């Protein structure tokens, strides 16, 4: 299907009664006033002589990001920029400013395109009456919106045409309620109160829609109605975490059920530092079967207020391969001004990794300051719980980071509101 | 991010299965001997209070 450009708009040209600058009337018949950006004169757009109905001193020159007369399609509807307001508000001595572009279409419809800090909202009058629920909530078409901010907004600069009387210096109390990506706003003056509903748009969409050159302005902070990139995935992360932890538990339990866990050696020996024969003992031969897997080594002693160091050597009688390792057991206890204390334990447990099947003997060489009896137990193929806990920890880490980032995103959204709970001062962008 | 996490979670589960199957461990099972200076001052590190750790092992 061939695309056909929209028909060219009817534009009337006139000269500003205040300064003579050329002005273009893009919605003749519908616009009530037209404001001259050069001199600050506000002209009657409906009278034949376009007389000046108001004048303000343009204290500063502002350059709109979207030029008047720009045409584009947003949300499937064609729009043309016919005017803009530059508004500001002062909160705690700080002035915040934003643009509000007035869009109109050929049928007389109007929208506001609001831009603050690189965040854009396409706004229209509500189709039904919104209502507030206390001071912290509003409701519109069954959806609830959280109060974000109430401030007095003043028109600082006005250029273009408008279907109502507008002047620089006009003030209104603006209340914003958010339910991203929507923002519900109420503007109150002494004469009227109006509700509007806006939807967040990103700058790229605006630039593409209006065919604007360059790139849209960088976003600062998080917009009031900016949709969270994390929220849509939050429940998915919960479900994935639950599934992965459940599967890790299943893997561990399966190995517990299927592994050998067979006791292959249990031997009791005595040790005396003055008896050389006890300083090296050798077990009876034993056999490790099955695939290459671990061997759990347990040593229990009669140590009290003492220590012992065990050098253990696992000798493969089939191949001659040896695995030597050392374990220390120490056990002390006492009582002092802080209460009772203990240090160490009279036993030890370790996992010898990746031991091939074969016929083995265990050589034990204990050393220590005093006599003791001790028992050594070797158990083949024992799933180590540590790996389950490490796996659960690893699986939990990414969701924790995800949720922290989600929380931080919301903190940054609300730090500019009347309900700031944030301690963050960063203004980095999302 | 959920896709990355899905892949990551799958790899963790594969690693857990492989470690359980082979009995592999990255850590050295050998403990160093405690220096005499530490042995001569038992209790100075106060690893635990209130009694010995429970044990259900060899004895």
Short mmCIF file of C-alpha atoms in Angstrom, two decimals:
data_model
loop_
_atom_site.label_atom_id
_atom_site.label_comp_id
_atom_site.label_asym_id
_atom_site.label_seq_id
_atom_site.Cartn_x
_atom_site.Cartn_y
_atom_site.Cartn_z
CA UNK A 1 0.00 0.00 0.00
CA UNK A 2 1.44 3.33 -1.01
CA UNK A 3 1.96 5.84 1.73
CA UNK A 4 0.43 9.21 1.03
CA UNK A 5 1.65 12.24 2.93
CA UNK A 6 -0.97 14.11 4.92
CA UNK A 7 -2.37 17.18 3.18
CA UNK A 8 -0.47 20.39 3.69
CA UNK A 9 -1.96 22.43 6.52
CA UNK A 10 -3.70 25.71 5.89
CA UNK A 11 -1.40 28.40 7.19
CA UNK A 12 -2.17 32.09 7.39
CA UNK A 13 0.66 34.57 7.70
CA UNK A 14 0.35 37.81 9.59
CA UNK A 15 2.59 40.44 11.06
CA UNK A 16 2.92 40.91 14.79
CA UNK A 17 1.09 44.05 15.87
CA UNK A 18 3.71 44.52 18.53
CA UNK A 19 6.99 44.25 16.63
CA UNK A 20 6.13 43.47 13.04
CA UNK A 21 7.69 40.03 13.12
CA UNK A 22 6.04 37.55 10.77
CA UNK A 23 3.72 35.10 12.51
CA UNK A 24 2.07 32.01 11.11
CA UNK A 25 -1.43 31.02 12.09
CA UNK A 26 -1.61 27.25 11.71
CA UNK A 27 -5.05 26.65 13.15
CA UNK A 28 -7.02 29.63 11.88
CA UNK A 29 -10.53 29.68 13.19
CA UNK A 30 -9.67 27.52 16.19
CA UNK A 31 -6.84 29.42 17.81
CA UNK A 32 -7.93 32.13 20.22
CA UNK A 33 -4.58 33.83 20.69
CA UNK A 34 -1.20 33.83 19.04
CA UNK A 35 1.89 34.78 21.00
CA UNK A 36 4.89 36.41 19.41
CA UNK A 37 8.13 34.92 20.63
CA UNK A 38 10.12 37.96 19.52
CA UNK A 39 8.41 40.68 21.52
CA UNK A 40 6.13 38.90 23.95
CA UNK A 41 2.92 40.30 22.48
CA UNK A 42 -0.17 38.10 22.66
CA UNK A 43 -2.48 38.81 19.73
CA UNK A 44 -6.14 38.07 19.24
CA UNK A 45 -6.05 35.29 16.67
CA UNK A 46 -9.72 35.55 15.82
CA UNK A 47 -10.12 39.25 15.13
CA UNK A 48 -9.38 40.60 11.68
CA UNK A 49 -6.85 43.15 12.94
CA UNK A 50 -5.12 40.68 15.30
CA UNK A 51 -4.90 43.31 18.00
CA UNK A 52 -2.61 42.89 20.97
CA UNK A 53 -4.56 41.56 23.93
CA UNK A 54 -1.64 41.17 26.30
CA UNK A 55 2.02 41.83 26.43
CA UNK A 56 4.74 40.48 28.60
CA UNK A 57 8.39 41.13 28.78
CA UNK A 58 10.29 38.23 27.39
CA UNK A 59 12.89 37.92 30.12
CA UNK A 60 14.77 35.21 28.39
CA UNK A 61 14.94 33.61 25.03
CA UNK A 62 14.15 29.94 24.96
CA UNK A 63 14.65 27.67 22.03
CA UNK A 64 12.13 24.90 21.72
CA UNK A 65 13.48 21.48 20.98
CA UNK A 66 10.66 20.96 18.48
CA UNK A 67 10.19 23.95 16.12
CA UNK A 68 6.73 25.36 15.57
CA UNK A 69 5.12 23.86 12.51
CA UNK A 70 6.79 20.47 12.98
CA UNK A 71 4.48 17.68 11.93
CA UNK A 72 4.62 14.07 12.94
CA UNK A 73 2.64 10.99 13.84
CA UNK A 74 2.39 9.90 17.44
CA UNK A 75 0.33 6.95 18.59
CA UNK A 76 -0.96 6.60 15.06
CA UNK A 77 -2.32 10.14 14.83
CA UNK A 78 -0.87 13.05 12.85
CA UNK A 79 -0.02 16.15 14.86
CA UNK A 80 1.40 19.57 14.24
CA UNK A 81 3.18 21.74 16.79
CA UNK A 82 1.39 25.10 16.88
CA UNK A 83 2.62 26.57 20.15
CA UNK A 84 4.65 25.98 23.21
CA UNK A 85 4.83 27.14 26.77
CA UNK A 86 7.96 27.36 28.82
CA UNK A 87 6.88 26.87 32.40
CA UNK A 88 8.70 26.73 35.65
CA UNK A 89 8.14 26.12 39.31
CA UNK A 90 10.19 26.90 42.35
CA UNK A 91 10.70 24.24 45.01
CA UNK A 92 12.94 24.88 48.01
CA UNK A 93 14.48 27.83 46.21
CA UNK A 94 15.33 25.81 43.12
CA UNK A 95 13.64 26.64 39.83
CA UNK A 96 12.62 23.72 37.66
CA UNK A 97 11.65 24.42 34.04
CA UNK A 98 9.99 22.43 31.30
CA UNK A 99 8.45 22.76 27.85
CA UNK A 100 4.87 22.06 26.96
CA UNK A 101 4.26 21.80 23.23
CA UNK A 102 0.72 22.20 21.97
CA UNK A 103 -0.11 19.75 19.20
CA UNK A 104 -3.21 19.97 17.08
CA UNK A 105 -4.65 17.84 14.34
CA UNK A 106 -6.88 18.63 11.40
CA UNK A 107 -10.03 17.67 13.31
CA UNK A 108 -9.38 20.15 16.05
CA UNK A 109 -7.98 17.69 18.56
CA UNK A 110 -5.21 18.88 20.82
CA UNK A 111 -2.51 17.20 22.87
CA UNK A 112 0.27 18.44 25.07
CA UNK A 113 3.73 17.09 24.62
CA UNK A 114 5.55 17.80 27.86
CA UNK A 115 9.31 17.57 28.13
CA UNK A 116 11.25 17.78 31.37
CA UNK A 117 14.85 16.70 31.70
CA UNK A 118 14.74 14.61 28.53
CA UNK A 119 11.56 12.83 29.64
CA UNK A 120 8.53 13.18 27.39
CA UNK A 121 4.84 12.78 28.09
CA UNK A 122 1.99 12.91 25.57
CA UNK A 123 -0.97 14.35 27.45
CA UNK A 124 -4.64 14.83 26.73
CA UNK A 125 -7.69 15.87 28.68
CA UNK A 126 -9.28 13.06 30.62
CA UNK A 127 -12.31 11.41 29.08
CA UNK A 128 -13.93 10.96 32.48
CA UNK A 129 -13.76 12.63 35.83
CA UNK A 130 -10.85 11.57 37.95
CA UNK A 131 -11.10 11.57 41.70
CA UNK A 132 -8.65 11.82 44.54
CA UNK A 133 -8.52 9.29 47.34
CA UNK A 134 -7.06 11.19 50.23
CA UNK A 135 -3.91 13.14 49.63
CA UNK A 136 -1.81 10.27 48.35
CA UNK A 137 -3.87 8.69 45.63
CA UNK A 138 -6.12 9.43 42.67
CA UNK A 139 -8.31 7.17 40.62
CA UNK A 140 -9.16 7.36 36.95
CA UNK A 141 -11.04 4.74 34.93
CA UNK A 142 -10.51 2.19 37.66
CA UNK A 143 -6.74 2.68 37.79
CA UNK A 144 -5.05 4.07 40.86
CA UNK A 145 -2.30 6.65 40.71
CA UNK A 146 0.12 7.61 43.48
CA UNK A 147 0.59 11.25 44.29
CA UNK A 148 3.96 12.42 43.06
CA UNK A 149 4.14 16.16 43.41
CA UNK A 150 2.11 19.30 43.91
CA UNK A 151 3.63 22.57 42.79
CA UNK A 152 2.68 25.98 41.48
CA UNK A 153 3.61 26.25 37.82
CA UNK A 154 4.07 29.59 36.12
CA UNK A 155 4.13 30.30 32.42
CA UNK A 156 7.49 31.98 31.80
CA UNK A 157 7.45 32.12 28.03
CA UNK A 158 4.76 31.56 25.47
CA UNK A 159 5.09 31.31 21.71
CA UNK A 160 2.59 30.28 19.06
CA UNK A 161 -1.14 29.94 19.02
CA UNK A 162 -3.53 28.53 21.54
CA UNK A 163 -7.25 27.79 21.58
CA UNK A 164 -7.63 29.63 24.87
CA UNK A 165 -6.33 32.77 26.50
CA UNK A 166 -2.79 32.25 27.71
CA UNK A 167 -0.33 34.73 29.07
CA UNK A 168 3.13 34.66 30.50
CA UNK A 169 2.82 34.86 34.24
CA UNK A 170 -0.28 32.64 34.38
CA UNK A 171 -0.07 30.44 37.44
CA UNK A 172 -1.73 27.16 38.27
CA UNK A 173 -1.39 24.58 40.99
CA UNK A 174 -0.36 21.32 39.35
CA UNK A 175 -0.82 17.96 41.04
CA UNK A 176 0.79 14.91 39.46
CA UNK A 177 -0.18 11.33 40.22
CA UNK A 178 1.76 8.51 38.61
CA UNK A 179 1.17 4.97 37.56
CA UNK A 180 3.98 4.42 35.07
CA UNK A 181 3.90 4.84 32.16
CA UNK A 182 0.86 7.03 32.88
CA UNK A 183 0.68 10.30 34.73
CA UNK A 184 -2.59 11.86 35.86
CA UNK A 185 -2.43 15.60 36.38
CA UNK A 186 -4.78 18.19 37.77
CA UNK A 187 -4.31 21.88 37.12
CA UNK A 188 -6.13 24.27 39.36
CA UNK A 189 -6.54 27.98 38.98
CA UNK A 190 -8.90 30.20 40.86
CA UNK A 191 -11.42 29.77 38.05
CA UNK A 192 -11.23 26.13 37.08
CA UNK A 193 -9.82 22.70 37.67
CA UNK A 194 -8.91 20.38 34.81
CA UNK A 195 -7.61 16.82 34.69
CA UNK A 196 -5.33 15.38 32.05
CA UNK A 197 -3.81 12.00 31.46
CA UNK A 198 -0.35 11.53 29.94
CA UNK A 199 1.71 8.64 28.72
CA UNK A 200 5.47 8.49 28.90
CA UNK A 201 7.36 8.47 25.60
CA UNK A 202 11.05 8.24 25.03
CA UNK A 203 12.95 10.91 23.16
CA UNK A 204 13.84 8.65 20.25
CA UNK A 205 10.13 8.12 19.54
CA UNK A 206 9.56 11.87 19.46
CA UNK A 207 12.56 12.53 17.25
CA UNK A 208 11.53 9.81 14.85
CA UNK A 209 7.90 10.94 14.79
CA UNK A 210 8.73 14.53 13.93
CA UNK A 211 11.78 13.78 11.81
CA UNK A 212 13.95 16.00 13.95
CA UNK A 213 17.66 16.31 13.26
CA UNK A 214 20.28 15.13 15.72
CA UNK A 215 19.51 13.21 18.86
CA UNK A 216 16.97 13.88 21.59
CA UNK A 217 18.23 15.48 24.80
CA UNK A 218 19.85 13.16 27.30
CA UNK A 219 17.58 12.02 30.08
CA UNK A 220 18.48 13.20 33.54
CA UNK A 221 17.48 11.01 36.45
CA UNK A 222 14.32 8.94 36.27
CA UNK A 223 11.13 10.50 34.94
CA UNK A 224 8.02 10.55 37.13
CA UNK A 225 6.13 8.32 34.69
CA UNK A 226 9.12 6.54 33.19
CA UNK A 227 8.34 2.84 33.07
CA UNK A 228 10.74 0.73 35.07
CA UNK A 229 12.80 -1.59 32.87
CA UNK A 230 12.90 -4.01 35.81
CA UNK A 231 9.27 -4.23 36.87
CA UNK A 232 8.04 -6.38 33.94
CA UNK A 233 10.70 -8.97 34.78
CA UNK A 234 10.38 -8.95 38.56
CA UNK A 235 8.03 -11.93 38.86
CA UNK A 236 9.94 -13.81 36.21
CA UNK A 237 13.05 -13.46 38.36
CA UNK A 238 11.14 -14.76 41.40
CA UNK A 239 9.92 -17.76 39.44
CA UNK A 240 13.34 -18.45 37.95
CA UNK A 241 15.02 -18.21 41.35
CA UNK A 242 12.48 -20.59 42.90
CA UNK A 243 12.88 -23.01 40.00
CA UNK A 244 16.68 -22.96 40.10
CA UNK A 245 16.89 -23.36 43.89
CA UNK A 246 14.36 -26.19 43.68
CA UNK A 247 16.37 -27.87 40.92
CA UNK A 248 19.63 -27.43 42.86
CA UNK A 249 17.99 -29.09 45.86
CA UNK A 250 16.72 -31.84 43.61
CA UNK A 251 20.19 -32.41 42.15
CA UNK A 252 21.69 -32.63 45.63
CA UNK A 253 19.00 -34.96 46.96
CA UNK A 254 19.31 -37.12 43.86
CA UNK A 255 23.04 -37.55 44.41
CA UNK A 256 22.43 -38.21 48.09
CA UNK A 257 20.03 -40.95 47.10
CA UNK A 258 22.16 -42.44 44.33
CA UNK A 259 25.68 -42.04 45.72
CA UNK A 260 27.45 -44.90 47.49
CA UNK A 261 28.10 -43.24 50.86
CA UNK A 262 29.77 -46.46 51.82
CA UNK A 263 32.06 -46.75 54.85
CA UNK A 264 35.32 -48.22 53.55
CA UNK A 265 37.55 -47.80 56.57
CA UNK A 266 37.04 -47.35 60.30
CA UNK A 267 40.11 -47.74 62.47
CA UNK A 268 41.02 -46.80 66.05
CA UNK A 269 44.58 -46.05 67.05
CA UNK A 270 46.45 -44.71 70.03
CA UNK A 271 49.15 -42.10 69.97
CA UNK A 272 51.80 -41.28 72.53
CA UNK A 273 54.55 -38.79 71.78
CA UNK A 274 57.08 -40.94 73.57
CA UNK A 275 56.10 -44.13 71.72
CA UNK A 276 57.69 -44.05 68.25
CA UNK A 277 55.63 -46.99 67.09
CA UNK A 278 52.48 -44.87 67.35
CA UNK A 279 53.83 -42.04 65.21
CA UNK A 280 53.05 -43.88 61.96
CA UNK A 281 50.34 -46.48 61.50
CA UNK A 282 48.94 -48.17 58.43
CA UNK A 283 45.43 -49.37 57.87
CA UNK A 284 44.34 -52.67 56.46
CA UNK A 285 43.81 -52.62 52.70
CA UNK A 286 40.40 -51.45 51.53
CA UNK A 287 38.76 -51.06 48.16
CA UNK A 288 37.20 -47.97 46.60
CA UNK A 289 34.69 -48.87 43.94
CA UNK A 290 32.64 -47.09 41.33
CA UNK A 291 33.47 -43.96 39.35
CA UNK A 292 36.08 -41.44 40.38
CA UNK A 293 34.52 -39.52 43.24
CA UNK A 294 35.36 -38.12 46.64
CA UNK A 295 36.20 -39.73 49.95
CA UNK A 296 35.00 -38.19 53.19
CA UNK A 297 37.66 -38.32 55.89
CA UNK A 298 36.58 -38.03 59.51
CA UNK A 299 38.92 -37.91 62.46
CA UNK A 300 37.67 -37.91 66.02
CA UNK A 301 39.99 -37.69 69.03
CA UNK A 302 40.01 -37.59 72.79
CA UNK A 303 41.87 -34.28 72.77
CA UNK A 304 41.09 -31.85 75.59
CA UNK A 305 42.93 -28.53 75.86
CA UNK A 306 45.41 -29.81 73.29
CA UNK A 307 46.11 -30.27 69.60
CA UNK A 308 47.22 -32.90 67.13
CA UNK A 309 48.33 -32.76 63.52
CA UNK A 310 47.67 -35.70 61.24
CA UNK A 311 49.55 -36.37 58.04
CA UNK A 312 47.50 -38.86 56.03
CA UNK A 313 48.62 -40.67 52.93
CA UNK A 314 46.30 -42.62 50.72
CA UNK A 315 48.28 -45.20 48.79
CA UNK A 316 46.84 -46.88 45.72
CA UNK A 317 48.24 -50.39 45.86
CA UNK A 318 47.34 -51.02 42.24
CA UNK A 319 49.16 -48.07 40.74
CA UNK A 320 51.43 -46.90 43.52
CA UNK A 321 49.91 -43.42 43.36
CA UNK A 322 49.84 -41.58 46.66
CA UNK A 323 47.73 -38.68 47.93
CA UNK A 324 49.14 -37.00 51.02
CA UNK A 325 47.29 -34.37 52.99
CA UNK A 326 47.36 -32.88 56.47
CA UNK A 327 44.60 -32.15 58.94
CA UNK A 328 44.77 -30.47 62.31
CA UNK A 329 42.56 -31.07 65.32
CA UNK A 330 42.64 -28.77 68.32
CA UNK A 331 40.25 -28.25 71.11
CA UNK A 332 40.41 -25.69 73.89
CA UNK A 333 37.81 -24.22 76.18
CA UNK A 334 37.68 -21.99 79.20
CA UNK A 335 35.89 -19.19 80.98
CA UNK A 336 36.83 -15.57 81.54
CA UNK A 337 35.18 -12.24 82.18
CA UNK A 338 33.29 -12.44 78.89
CA UNK A 339 31.87 -15.86 79.71
CA UNK A 340 32.75 -19.33 78.50
CA UNK A 341 34.63 -19.85 75.27
CA UNK A 342 35.72 -22.68 73.07
CA UNK A 343 38.27 -22.91 70.31
CA UNK A 344 38.26 -25.67 67.75
CA UNK A 345 36.74 -29.09 68.25
CA UNK A 346 38.08 -32.58 69.06
CA UNK A 347 37.12 -33.79 65.61
CA UNK A 348 37.62 -32.94 61.96
CA UNK A 349 35.99 -33.71 58.65
CA UNK A 350 37.31 -33.23 55.13
CA UNK A 351 36.51 -34.33 51.61
CA UNK A 352 39.31 -35.78 49.51
CA UNK A 353 38.36 -34.90 45.93
CA UNK A 354 38.36 -37.07 42.82
CA UNK A 355 39.77 -40.36 44.09
CA UNK A 356 39.79 -43.11 41.44
CA UNK A 357 38.59 -46.61 42.21
CA UNK A 358 41.21 -49.10 43.39
CA UNK A 359 42.74 -50.93 46.30
CA UNK A 360 44.19 -48.62 48.93
CA UNK A 361 45.82 -48.39 52.32
CA UNK A 362 45.84 -45.34 54.56
CA UNK A 363 48.97 -44.31 56.38
CA UNK A 364 48.44 -41.97 59.34
CA UNK A 365 51.25 -40.03 60.99
CA UNK A 366 49.97 -38.12 64.01
CA UNK A 367 51.94 -35.64 66.07
CA UNK A 368 51.05 -33.68 69.14
CA UNK A 369 52.15 -32.77 72.67
CA UNK A 370 50.18 -35.42 74.52
CA UNK A 371 48.74 -38.92 74.31
CA UNK A 372 45.36 -39.53 72.74
CA UNK A 373 43.22 -42.11 71.08
CA UNK A 374 41.67 -41.35 67.73
CA UNK A 375 39.45 -42.88 65.12
CA UNK A 376 39.67 -42.42 61.35
CA UNK A 377 36.71 -43.13 59.10
CA UNK A 378 36.72 -43.02 55.33
CA UNK A 379 33.43 -42.92 53.47
CA UNK A 380 33.28 -43.25 49.71
CA UNK A 381 31.23 -40.92 47.45
CA UNK A 382 29.52 -38.47 49.79
CA UNK A 383 27.80 -35.43 48.18
CA UNK A 384 29.19 -32.39 49.93
CA UNK A 385 26.49 -29.99 51.23
CA UNK A 386 28.85 -27.05 50.74
CA UNK A 387 28.35 -27.21 46.98
CA UNK A 388 24.58 -27.00 47.39
CA UNK A 389 24.85 -23.90 49.57
CA UNK A 390 27.37 -22.33 47.20
CA UNK A 391 25.06 -23.05 44.27
CA UNK A 392 22.10 -21.52 46.12
CA UNK A 393 24.24 -18.48 46.95
CA UNK A 394 25.31 -18.08 43.32
CA UNK A 395 21.74 -18.51 42.11
CA UNK A 396 20.48 -15.91 44.56
CA UNK A 397 23.08 -13.30 43.70
CA UNK A 398 21.75 -12.12 40.29
CA UNK A 399 18.15 -11.70 41.54
CA UNK A 400 19.45 -9.73 44.52
CA UNK A 401 21.36 -7.43 42.19
CA UNK A 402 18.29 -7.18 39.96
CA UNK A 403 15.99 -6.28 42.85
CA UNK A 404 18.48 -3.81 44.26
CA UNK A 405 18.65 -2.08 40.89
CA UNK A 406 14.84 -2.06 40.69
CA UNK A 407 14.63 -0.57 44.17
CA UNK A 408 17.26 2.00 43.30
CA UNK A 409 15.41 2.95 40.10
CA UNK A 410 12.24 3.62 42.10
CA UNK A 411 14.21 5.54 44.71
CA UNK A 412 15.57 7.79 41.99
CA UNK A 413 12.09 8.26 40.54
CA UNK A 414 10.69 9.36 43.86
CA UNK A 415 13.60 11.46 45.04
CA UNK A 416 12.21 14.38 43.02
CA UNK A 417 8.72 13.92 44.40
CA UNK A 418 7.03 15.27 47.49
CA UNK A 419 7.52 11.84 49.04
CA UNK A 420 11.24 11.39 48.67
CA UNK A 421 12.60 8.47 50.65
CA UNK A 422 15.90 8.41 48.93
CA UNK A 423 19.38 9.02 50.18
CA UNK A 424 20.76 8.90 46.67
CA UNK A 425 21.99 12.11 45.16
CA UNK A 426 23.29 10.61 41.96
CA UNK A 427 21.84 12.03 38.77
CA UNK A 428 23.14 9.35 36.48
CA UNK A 429 20.78 8.22 33.81
CA UNK A 430 18.90 5.03 33.16
CA UNK B 1 18.34 -9.96 31.97
CA UNK B 2 16.08 -12.94 32.62
CA UNK B 3 17.62 -14.69 29.61
CA UNK B 4 21.11 -14.13 30.95
CA UNK B 5 20.00 -15.34 34.36
CA UNK B 6 18.41 -18.43 32.80
CA UNK B 7 21.69 -19.34 31.11
CA UNK B 8 23.64 -18.56 34.29
CA UNK B 9 21.29 -20.66 36.42
CA UNK B 10 21.54 -23.55 33.97
CA UNK B 11 25.34 -23.41 34.11
CA UNK B 12 25.30 -23.39 37.93
CA UNK B 13 23.09 -26.49 37.95
CA UNK B 14 25.33 -28.25 35.43
CA UNK B 15 28.37 -27.36 37.52
CA UNK B 16 26.69 -28.61 40.69
CA UNK B 17 25.83 -31.91 39.01
CA UNK B 18 29.31 -32.31 37.60
CA UNK B 19 30.99 -31.56 40.96
CA UNK B 20 28.73 -34.02 42.74
CA UNK B 21 29.35 -36.64 40.08
CA UNK B 22 33.14 -36.40 39.98
CA UNK B 23 33.76 -35.37 43.57
CA UNK B 24 35.89 -32.53 42.28
CA UNK B 25 36.95 -29.70 44.55
CA UNK B 26 38.98 -26.60 43.79
CA UNK B 27 40.31 -26.29 47.32
CA UNK B 28 43.31 -28.02 48.85
CA UNK B 29 42.31 -30.48 51.52
CA UNK B 30 45.56 -29.96 53.43
CA UNK B 31 45.47 -27.68 56.45
CA UNK B 32 48.53 -25.74 57.48
CA UNK B 33 49.90 -26.36 60.93
CA UNK B 34 48.90 -23.73 63.43
CA UNK B 35 51.91 -21.58 64.35
CA UNK B 36 53.28 -22.15 67.87
CA UNK B 37 52.58 -18.52 68.77
CA UNK B 38 48.89 -19.17 68.26
CA UNK B 39 48.97 -22.54 70.01
CA UNK B 40 50.57 -20.95 73.04
CA UNK B 41 47.59 -18.61 73.41
CA UNK B 42 44.50 -20.76 73.17
CA UNK B 43 41.26 -18.87 73.33
CA UNK B 44 42.71 -15.60 72.14
CA UNK B 45 40.75 -15.83 68.89
CA UNK B 46 37.45 -16.76 70.52
CA UNK B 47 36.04 -18.65 67.57
CA UNK B 48 32.87 -19.53 69.45
CA UNK B 49 31.15 -18.98 72.75
CA UNK B 50 28.87 -21.12 74.81
CA UNK B 51 30.11 -24.65 74.35
CA UNK B 52 31.43 -27.04 71.75
CA UNK B 53 29.96 -27.41 68.27
CA UNK B 54 27.55 -30.27 67.85
CA UNK B 55 28.98 -33.29 66.09
CA UNK B 56 27.21 -36.33 64.78
CA UNK B 57 30.16 -37.92 63.12
CA UNK B 58 32.67 -40.62 63.92
CA UNK B 59 32.23 -40.93 67.67
#
